[in-house]
Amino acid sequence: MEALAGSRIYFPCIKPPTMKHNFRRQQRVMITRASIAVEQKNPESKVALVRIGTRGRMPFQIKLEINVIPRNTNCSRDLIDSPLALAQAYETRSKLIAAHEELAEEGAIEIVIIKTTGDKILTQPLADIGGKGLFTKEIDEALLNNDIDIAVHSMKDVPTYLPDKIVLPCNLEREDVRDAFISTTATSLADLPAGSVVGTASLRRKSQLLHRYPSLEVLDNFRGNVQTRLKKLNEGLVQATLLALAGLKRLNMTENVSSVLSIDDMLPAVAQGAIGIACLNHDEKMANYLASLNHEETRLAVACERAFLETLDGSCRTPIAGYACRDENGDCFFRGLVASTDGKKVIETSRRGSYAFDDMVAMGRDAGKELLSKAGPGFFDPR
């Protein structure tokens, strides 16, 4: 394991964009495209072989099956409070059907919508209402109560500890880890005039943004699903916002992106762009299903990053970023940082070593210990 010095380091895992993409400046972002709808499950359908739990809010407390609607269909997504979570559940279902013939039959897979604390309370910052477990606690309870068979999570929402009897053996192949800049008036952060307001609920984004652009202002309780945030942007509440590019890709909404931030400009959240799937530790049938979906390179990268986060005891209350990937030589390259919430102090480190589970977990932990030592007492205290 090799520690690397320096404040700005080129990431071999992210190729420089060719810029031949559809990301463009727009006067108004699009928020009406519908790609997901829900319908009540036929009561005469046979018992599902796999019940997939995911977060969301629905107008009725019912179990639902998710159906994809073609992109150009005139169908509203207003019924769904977490379309991204549902898109990830549907992606999981598609992969299960592709890998297992018996799951292709109608009714073999059921998707169960579960209202989480994080989906219920939208008026307060996440840091004020309990941190990351807000989006997983109720889903974990459903799994433990045998109301669902597997649980689909955005890995960046999952606490570094798991409840007893629950394991997370599967990560789907990771999407693009970078953050997207979206604005109706500018093509990049550098184009925003001094005093412009950027909306974000992420302390990680806020601290890095203010570190590089101290003349900007941040509205830091900018919460809601992607559609809600874009609506607030259109209404002029803020001049710009930052969102995970992975989520926009999964929702087929990249036409809203003004530009993509480089890893150097905005180090991503731990496990950003990764989907994790959990099951009970004694459920061999589900474990076998999930083994067929697991993307090992992603699983190892996420393990490295989460070891870093766990060492720092990180949550939504602390600005922490970390990213591990395979470099051109097949080794693991990891970079992490911690920051003060006002962005005035950012501490970074990096590691390079073998792309193997034990070595990568050790790298993440070692990097976390280094930053704890450099930060010193009180660094993570609320300001």
Short mmCIF file of C-alpha atoms in Angstrom, two decimals:
data_model
loop_
_atom_site.label_atom_id
_atom_site.label_comp_id
_atom_site.label_asym_id
_atom_site.label_seq_id
_atom_site.Cartn_x
_atom_site.Cartn_y
_atom_site.Cartn_z
CA MET A 1 0.00 0.00 0.00
CA GLU A 2 1.45 3.30 -1.10
CA ALA A 3 0.46 6.71 0.27
CA LEU A 4 0.51 9.46 -2.33
CA ALA A 5 1.25 13.09 -1.58
CA GLY A 6 -0.12 16.15 -3.33
CA SER A 7 -3.34 18.10 -3.31
CA ARG A 8 -4.45 17.54 -6.90
CA ILE A 9 -4.04 14.11 -8.46
CA TYR A 10 -5.12 12.93 -11.91
CA PHE A 11 -7.59 10.06 -11.74
CA PRO A 12 -6.60 7.33 -14.19
CA CYS A 13 -10.03 5.74 -13.80
CA ILE A 14 -11.92 8.67 -15.31
CA LYS A 15 -11.10 9.32 -18.94
CA PRO A 16 -11.27 12.97 -20.01
CA PRO A 17 -14.62 13.54 -21.75
CA THR A 18 -14.65 13.98 -25.49
CA MET A 19 -17.40 16.60 -24.98
CA LYS A 20 -19.44 14.90 -27.70
CA HIS A 21 -22.41 14.52 -25.43
CA ASN A 22 -25.84 16.04 -24.97
CA PHE A 23 -24.96 18.05 -21.87
CA ARG A 24 -25.79 21.60 -22.74
CA ARG A 25 -26.81 24.94 -21.38
CA GLN A 26 -30.56 25.38 -21.24
CA GLN A 27 -32.85 28.24 -20.33
CA ARG A 28 -35.26 25.84 -18.68
CA VAL A 29 -34.59 22.34 -17.43
CA MET A 30 -36.96 19.53 -18.30
CA ILE A 31 -38.76 17.78 -15.47
CA THR A 32 -41.82 16.17 -17.04
CA ARG A 33 -40.45 13.09 -18.79
CA ALA A 34 -42.15 9.95 -17.53
CA SER A 35 -40.36 6.62 -17.62
CA ILE A 36 -41.98 4.88 -14.66
CA ALA A 37 -45.59 4.32 -13.66
CA VAL A 38 -47.16 2.18 -10.97
CA GLU A 39 -50.18 -0.02 -10.91
CA GLN A 40 -51.88 -2.14 -8.30
CA LYS A 41 -50.91 -5.80 -8.34
CA ASN A 42 -53.66 -8.13 -9.56
CA PRO A 43 -55.02 -9.86 -6.43
CA GLU A 44 -55.35 -13.11 -8.39
CA SER A 45 -51.64 -13.19 -9.28
CA LYS A 46 -49.58 -16.01 -7.86
CA VAL A 47 -47.25 -15.45 -4.91
CA ALA A 48 -44.08 -13.72 -6.05
CA LEU A 49 -40.81 -15.65 -5.99
CA VAL A 50 -38.87 -12.47 -5.18
CA ARG A 51 -40.22 -9.41 -3.39
CA ILE A 52 -37.97 -6.39 -3.91
CA GLY A 53 -38.14 -3.65 -1.29
CA THR A 54 -37.33 -0.05 -2.18
CA ARG A 55 -37.95 3.38 -0.70
CA GLY A 56 -40.64 5.79 -1.78
CA ARG A 57 -43.94 7.40 -0.91
CA MET A 58 -47.26 6.46 -2.47
CA PRO A 59 -50.78 7.87 -2.04
CA PHE A 60 -52.02 4.47 -0.85
CA GLN A 61 -50.37 1.93 1.43
CA ILE A 62 -50.36 -0.94 -1.06
CA LYS A 63 -47.84 -3.24 -2.62
CA LEU A 64 -47.10 -2.28 -6.19
CA GLU A 65 -45.60 -3.64 -9.32
CA ILE A 66 -43.42 -1.34 -11.42
CA ASN A 67 -43.85 -1.11 -15.17
CA VAL A 68 -41.66 0.86 -17.53
CA ILE A 69 -43.44 3.31 -19.82
CA PRO A 70 -41.71 4.34 -23.09
CA ARG A 71 -39.90 7.65 -22.88
CA ASN A 72 -42.34 9.57 -25.06
CA THR A 73 -45.49 8.36 -23.30
CA ASN A 74 -47.53 11.21 -21.84
CA CYS A 75 -47.69 9.81 -18.31
CA SER A 76 -47.02 11.71 -15.11
CA ARG A 77 -44.64 10.54 -12.40
CA ASP A 78 -46.30 12.68 -9.75
CA LEU A 79 -47.64 9.58 -7.98
CA ILE A 80 -44.11 8.49 -7.23
CA ASP A 81 -42.04 10.40 -4.67
CA SER A 82 -38.80 8.50 -5.33
CA PRO A 83 -38.63 7.70 -9.04
CA LEU A 84 -34.88 7.14 -8.84
CA ALA A 85 -35.28 4.47 -6.15
CA LEU A 86 -37.93 2.80 -8.28
CA ALA A 87 -35.73 2.99 -11.37
CA GLN A 88 -33.00 1.18 -9.41
CA ALA A 89 -35.48 -1.47 -8.25
CA TYR A 90 -36.62 -1.96 -11.83
CA GLU A 91 -33.01 -2.26 -13.00
CA THR A 92 -32.54 -4.99 -10.39
CA ARG A 93 -35.68 -6.77 -11.59
CA SER A 94 -34.51 -6.63 -15.21
CA LYS A 95 -31.15 -8.14 -14.31
CA LEU A 96 -32.80 -10.91 -12.26
CA ILE A 97 -35.10 -11.77 -15.18
CA ALA A 98 -32.18 -11.84 -17.60
CA ALA A 99 -30.20 -14.18 -15.35
CA HIS A 100 -33.00 -16.52 -14.16
CA GLU A 101 -35.60 -17.94 -16.51
CA GLU A 102 -38.14 -18.71 -13.80
CA LEU A 103 -38.27 -15.04 -12.80
CA ALA A 104 -39.40 -13.98 -16.27
CA GLU A 105 -42.91 -15.30 -15.64
CA GLU A 106 -45.61 -12.74 -14.93
CA GLY A 107 -45.89 -12.02 -11.21
CA ALA A 108 -42.65 -13.79 -10.33
CA ILE A 109 -41.12 -10.53 -9.07
CA GLU A 110 -42.99 -8.00 -6.99
CA ILE A 111 -41.74 -4.54 -6.06
CA VAL A 112 -42.78 -3.26 -2.65
CA ILE A 113 -42.69 0.48 -1.93
CA ILE A 114 -41.64 1.34 1.63
CA LYS A 115 -41.97 4.81 3.11
CA THR A 116 -38.79 5.75 4.97
CA THR A 117 -38.19 8.49 7.52
CA GLY A 118 -36.05 10.36 5.02
CA ASP A 119 -38.94 10.39 2.54
CA LYS A 120 -41.43 11.61 5.16
CA ILE A 121 -39.45 14.57 6.52
CA LEU A 122 -38.43 16.93 3.75
CA THR A 123 -38.41 20.26 5.59
CA GLN A 124 -35.25 19.70 7.66
CA PRO A 125 -31.62 19.03 6.72
CA LEU A 126 -30.68 15.35 6.91
CA ALA A 127 -28.01 16.18 9.49
CA ASP A 128 -30.71 17.47 11.86
CA ILE A 129 -32.93 14.38 11.72
CA GLY A 130 -30.51 11.52 12.11
CA GLY A 131 -28.13 10.95 9.22
CA LYS A 132 -27.89 8.15 6.69
CA GLY A 133 -30.05 5.45 8.26
CA LEU A 134 -33.03 7.64 7.45
CA PHE A 135 -33.41 5.99 4.04
CA THR A 136 -32.79 2.38 5.11
CA LYS A 137 -34.23 1.72 8.59
CA GLU A 138 -37.79 0.90 7.54
CA ILE A 139 -36.56 -1.20 4.60
CA ASP A 140 -34.31 -3.17 6.96
CA GLU A 141 -37.28 -3.75 9.25
CA ALA A 142 -39.36 -5.04 6.33
CA LEU A 143 -36.55 -7.46 5.45
CA LEU A 144 -36.27 -8.70 9.04
CA ASN A 145 -40.06 -9.11 9.22
CA ASN A 146 -40.06 -11.16 5.98
CA ASP A 147 -42.25 -8.61 4.21
CA ILE A 148 -39.65 -8.49 1.42
CA ASP A 149 -36.93 -10.88 0.22
CA ILE A 150 -34.28 -8.42 -0.95
CA ALA A 151 -33.70 -4.70 -0.46
CA VAL A 152 -32.34 -2.35 -3.11
CA HIS A 153 -30.38 0.65 -1.83
CA SER A 154 -28.35 3.55 -3.14
CA MET A 155 -25.09 2.59 -1.46
CA LYS A 156 -24.29 6.14 -0.42
CA ASP A 157 -27.44 6.03 1.78
CA VAL A 158 -26.40 2.85 3.59
CA PRO A 159 -24.79 3.22 7.05
CA THR A 160 -21.41 1.54 7.50
CA TYR A 161 -23.02 -0.87 9.97
CA LEU A 162 -25.76 -3.36 9.03
CA PRO A 163 -28.43 -4.76 11.37
CA ASP A 164 -27.94 -8.29 12.68
CA LYS A 165 -29.05 -11.00 10.25
CA ILE A 166 -28.79 -8.68 7.23
CA VAL A 167 -25.96 -8.96 4.68
CA LEU A 168 -25.19 -6.91 1.59
CA PRO A 169 -23.45 -9.35 -0.77
CA CYS A 170 -24.21 -7.68 -4.09
CA ASN A 171 -23.35 -4.46 -5.89
CA LEU A 172 -24.53 -3.82 -9.43
CA GLU A 173 -22.00 -2.37 -11.83
CA ARG A 174 -21.32 1.21 -10.86
CA GLU A 175 -22.60 4.16 -12.87
CA ASP A 176 -20.64 7.38 -13.50
CA VAL A 177 -19.51 8.68 -10.09
CA ARG A 178 -19.23 12.36 -11.03
CA ASP A 179 -21.52 15.23 -10.08
CA ALA A 180 -23.49 17.24 -12.61
CA PHE A 181 -23.87 21.02 -12.67
CA ILE A 182 -27.35 22.21 -13.68
CA SER A 183 -28.29 25.83 -14.24
CA THR A 184 -30.70 27.87 -16.33
CA THR A 185 -28.22 30.75 -16.62
CA ALA A 186 -24.66 29.34 -16.65
CA THR A 187 -22.71 26.49 -18.20
CA SER A 188 -20.36 25.89 -15.26
CA LEU A 189 -19.70 26.89 -11.66
CA ALA A 190 -16.97 29.25 -12.88
CA ASP A 191 -19.55 31.13 -14.99
CA LEU A 192 -21.79 31.96 -12.03
CA PRO A 193 -21.55 35.60 -10.88
CA ALA A 194 -20.50 36.32 -7.30
CA GLY A 195 -23.41 36.00 -4.91
CA SER A 196 -25.21 33.38 -6.99
CA VAL A 197 -27.07 30.79 -4.93
CA VAL A 198 -26.42 27.08 -5.47
CA GLY A 199 -28.89 24.62 -3.94
CA THR A 200 -27.66 21.38 -2.39
CA ALA A 201 -28.59 19.20 0.59
CA SER A 202 -25.08 17.69 0.65
CA LEU A 203 -22.47 19.01 3.09
CA ARG A 204 -19.84 17.31 0.93
CA ARG A 205 -20.86 19.34 -2.11
CA LYS A 206 -21.31 22.52 -0.08
CA SER A 207 -17.85 22.39 1.49
CA GLN A 208 -16.00 21.63 -1.75
CA LEU A 209 -18.04 24.23 -3.63
CA LEU A 210 -17.27 26.99 -1.10
CA HIS A 211 -13.61 25.93 -0.96
CA ARG A 212 -13.19 26.54 -4.70
CA TYR A 213 -15.76 29.32 -5.16
CA PRO A 214 -16.02 31.28 -1.89
CA SER A 215 -17.91 34.10 -3.64
CA LEU A 216 -20.93 31.83 -4.17
CA GLU A 217 -23.69 31.19 -1.66
CA VAL A 218 -25.25 27.83 -0.79
CA LEU A 219 -28.87 27.05 0.07
CA ASP A 220 -28.17 23.94 2.09
CA ASN A 221 -31.63 22.51 2.77
CA PHE A 222 -32.32 21.98 -0.92
CA ARG A 223 -34.06 18.61 -0.58
CA GLY A 224 -36.58 16.54 -2.53
CA ASN A 225 -36.39 14.14 -5.44
CA VAL A 226 -34.71 15.11 -8.71
CA GLN A 227 -37.92 16.46 -10.20
CA THR A 228 -38.65 18.59 -7.12
CA ARG A 229 -35.17 20.12 -7.15
CA LEU A 230 -35.37 20.94 -10.84
CA LYS A 231 -38.76 22.55 -10.28
CA LYS A 232 -37.25 24.75 -7.55
CA LEU A 233 -34.44 25.68 -9.96
CA ASN A 234 -36.94 26.62 -12.67
CA GLU A 235 -38.86 28.75 -10.18
CA GLY A 236 -35.72 30.77 -9.47
CA LEU A 237 -35.23 29.71 -5.86
CA VAL A 238 -31.58 29.08 -6.77
CA GLN A 239 -29.39 29.84 -9.78
CA ALA A 240 -27.88 26.35 -9.97
CA THR A 241 -27.78 22.95 -8.33
CA LEU A 242 -25.52 19.90 -8.23
CA LEU A 243 -26.83 16.36 -8.65
CA ALA A 244 -25.26 12.92 -9.01
CA LEU A 245 -24.81 12.19 -12.71
CA ALA A 246 -25.56 8.51 -12.04
CA GLY A 247 -29.11 9.29 -10.94
CA LEU A 248 -29.76 11.51 -13.93
CA LYS A 249 -28.56 8.76 -16.25
CA ARG A 250 -30.80 6.18 -14.58
CA LEU A 251 -33.77 8.52 -15.00
CA ASN A 252 -32.88 9.38 -18.63
CA MET A 253 -32.63 13.04 -17.65
CA THR A 254 -29.11 13.97 -18.78
CA GLU A 255 -30.50 16.58 -21.15
CA ASN A 256 -30.76 18.81 -18.08
CA VAL A 257 -27.01 18.76 -17.42
CA SER A 258 -25.13 21.99 -18.15
CA SER A 259 -21.70 20.44 -17.48
CA VAL A 260 -20.05 17.60 -15.58
CA LEU A 261 -17.66 18.32 -12.73
CA SER A 262 -14.32 16.55 -12.80
CA ILE A 263 -13.20 14.35 -9.92
CA ASP A 264 -10.59 16.97 -9.07
CA ASP A 265 -13.23 19.69 -8.80
CA MET A 266 -15.74 17.64 -6.82
CA LEU A 267 -14.68 14.38 -5.21
CA PRO A 268 -17.78 12.15 -5.03
CA ALA A 269 -19.52 10.77 -2.01
CA VAL A 270 -18.47 7.38 -0.73
CA ALA A 271 -20.23 4.73 -2.88
CA GLN A 272 -21.82 7.32 -5.19
CA GLY A 273 -23.26 5.71 -8.31
CA ALA A 274 -23.38 2.22 -6.74
CA ILE A 275 -26.51 0.15 -6.07
CA GLY A 276 -26.40 -2.39 -3.24
CA ILE A 277 -28.77 -5.29 -2.69
CA ALA A 278 -29.29 -6.82 0.76
CA CYS A 279 -30.89 -10.04 1.96
CA LEU A 280 -31.08 -12.08 5.16
CA ASN A 281 -27.89 -13.95 6.05
CA HIS A 282 -29.63 -17.34 6.14
CA ASP A 283 -31.54 -16.98 2.87
CA GLU A 284 -29.50 -19.14 0.49
CA LYS A 285 -32.03 -18.84 -2.34
CA MET A 286 -31.78 -15.03 -2.40
CA ALA A 287 -28.02 -15.16 -1.91
CA ASN A 288 -27.74 -17.32 -5.03
CA TYR A 289 -29.90 -14.92 -7.03
CA LEU A 290 -27.77 -11.96 -5.91
CA ALA A 291 -24.49 -13.74 -6.61
CA SER A 292 -25.47 -13.81 -10.27
CA LEU A 293 -25.87 -10.01 -10.31
CA ASN A 294 -22.81 -8.98 -8.31
CA HIS A 295 -20.15 -6.84 -10.04
CA GLU A 296 -17.01 -7.68 -8.09
CA GLU A 297 -14.94 -4.68 -9.15
CA THR A 298 -17.65 -2.38 -7.86
CA ARG A 299 -18.07 -4.38 -4.65
CA LEU A 300 -14.38 -4.08 -3.82
CA ALA A 301 -14.25 -0.35 -4.60
CA VAL A 302 -17.29 0.27 -2.39
CA ALA A 303 -15.73 -1.81 0.42
CA CYS A 304 -12.59 0.35 0.29
CA GLU A 305 -14.56 3.58 0.41
CA ARG A 306 -16.85 2.40 3.20
CA ALA A 307 -13.87 1.30 5.29
CA PHE A 308 -12.59 4.87 4.95
CA LEU A 309 -15.98 6.28 5.96
CA GLU A 310 -16.34 3.88 8.89
CA THR A 311 -12.92 4.87 10.26
CA LEU A 312 -13.97 8.51 10.15
CA ASP A 313 -17.33 7.61 11.72
CA GLY A 314 -18.91 9.63 8.94
CA SER A 315 -22.55 10.50 8.42
CA CYS A 316 -24.64 13.21 6.76
CA ARG A 317 -23.31 15.52 9.47
CA THR A 318 -19.76 15.49 8.15
CA PRO A 319 -18.32 16.60 4.78
CA ILE A 320 -16.48 13.46 3.65
CA ALA A 321 -15.67 12.28 0.13
CA GLY A 322 -13.93 9.16 -1.12
CA TYR A 323 -13.43 7.30 -4.38
CA ALA A 324 -11.63 4.05 -5.25
CA CYS A 325 -11.14 2.67 -8.75
CA ARG A 326 -8.89 0.41 -10.79
CA ASP A 327 -6.02 2.24 -12.49
CA GLU A 328 -4.37 1.50 -15.84
CA ASN A 329 -2.07 -1.05 -14.18
CA GLY A 330 -4.93 -2.93 -12.54
CA ASP A 331 -4.16 -1.56 -9.07
CA CYS A 332 -6.53 0.26 -6.74
CA PHE A 333 -6.25 4.03 -6.61
CA PHE A 334 -8.06 5.67 -3.71
CA ARG A 335 -8.50 9.31 -2.85
CA GLY A 336 -10.34 10.75 0.15
CA LEU A 337 -10.95 14.07 1.83
CA VAL A 338 -12.57 15.69 4.83
CA ALA A 339 -13.60 19.32 5.00
CA SER A 340 -15.00 21.94 7.31
CA THR A 341 -18.61 22.75 6.51
CA ASP A 342 -17.69 26.30 5.51
CA GLY A 343 -15.14 25.00 3.01
CA LYS A 344 -12.28 26.95 4.54
CA LYS A 345 -10.30 23.83 5.37
CA VAL A 346 -10.01 20.73 3.17
CA ILE A 347 -7.66 17.84 4.02
CA GLU A 348 -6.92 15.23 1.34
CA THR A 349 -5.02 11.98 1.04
CA SER A 350 -4.61 9.12 -1.44
CA ARG A 351 -3.44 5.52 -1.61
CA ARG A 352 -2.44 3.02 -4.26
CA GLY A 353 -2.23 -0.74 -3.80
CA SER A 354 -3.39 -4.17 -4.89
CA TYR A 355 -6.97 -4.50 -6.18
CA ALA A 356 -7.90 -7.14 -3.61
CA PHE A 357 -10.50 -7.01 -0.86
CA ASP A 358 -8.26 -7.17 2.22
CA ASP A 359 -5.71 -4.74 0.79
CA MET A 360 -8.38 -2.27 -0.30
CA VAL A 361 -10.18 -2.31 3.05
CA ALA A 362 -6.81 -1.74 4.74
CA MET A 363 -6.14 1.19 2.40
CA GLY A 364 -9.46 2.81 3.23
CA ARG A 365 -8.93 2.41 6.96
CA ASP A 366 -5.36 3.69 6.80
CA ALA A 367 -6.44 6.75 4.81
CA GLY A 368 -9.19 7.43 7.34
CA LYS A 369 -6.76 7.23 10.26
CA GLU A 370 -4.41 9.65 8.53
CA LEU A 371 -7.14 12.23 8.02
CA LEU A 372 -8.38 11.85 11.60
CA SER A 373 -4.87 12.56 12.80
CA LYS A 374 -4.45 15.56 10.49
CA ALA A 375 -7.86 17.01 11.30
CA GLY A 376 -7.32 16.90 15.06
CA PRO A 377 -9.87 17.22 17.88
CA GLY A 378 -13.00 19.22 17.19
CA PHE A 379 -12.65 19.31 13.41
CA PHE A 380 -15.98 17.56 12.86
CA ASP A 381 -17.85 19.43 15.58
CA PRO A 382 -20.86 21.40 14.30
CA ARG A 383 -20.05 25.00 13.42
#
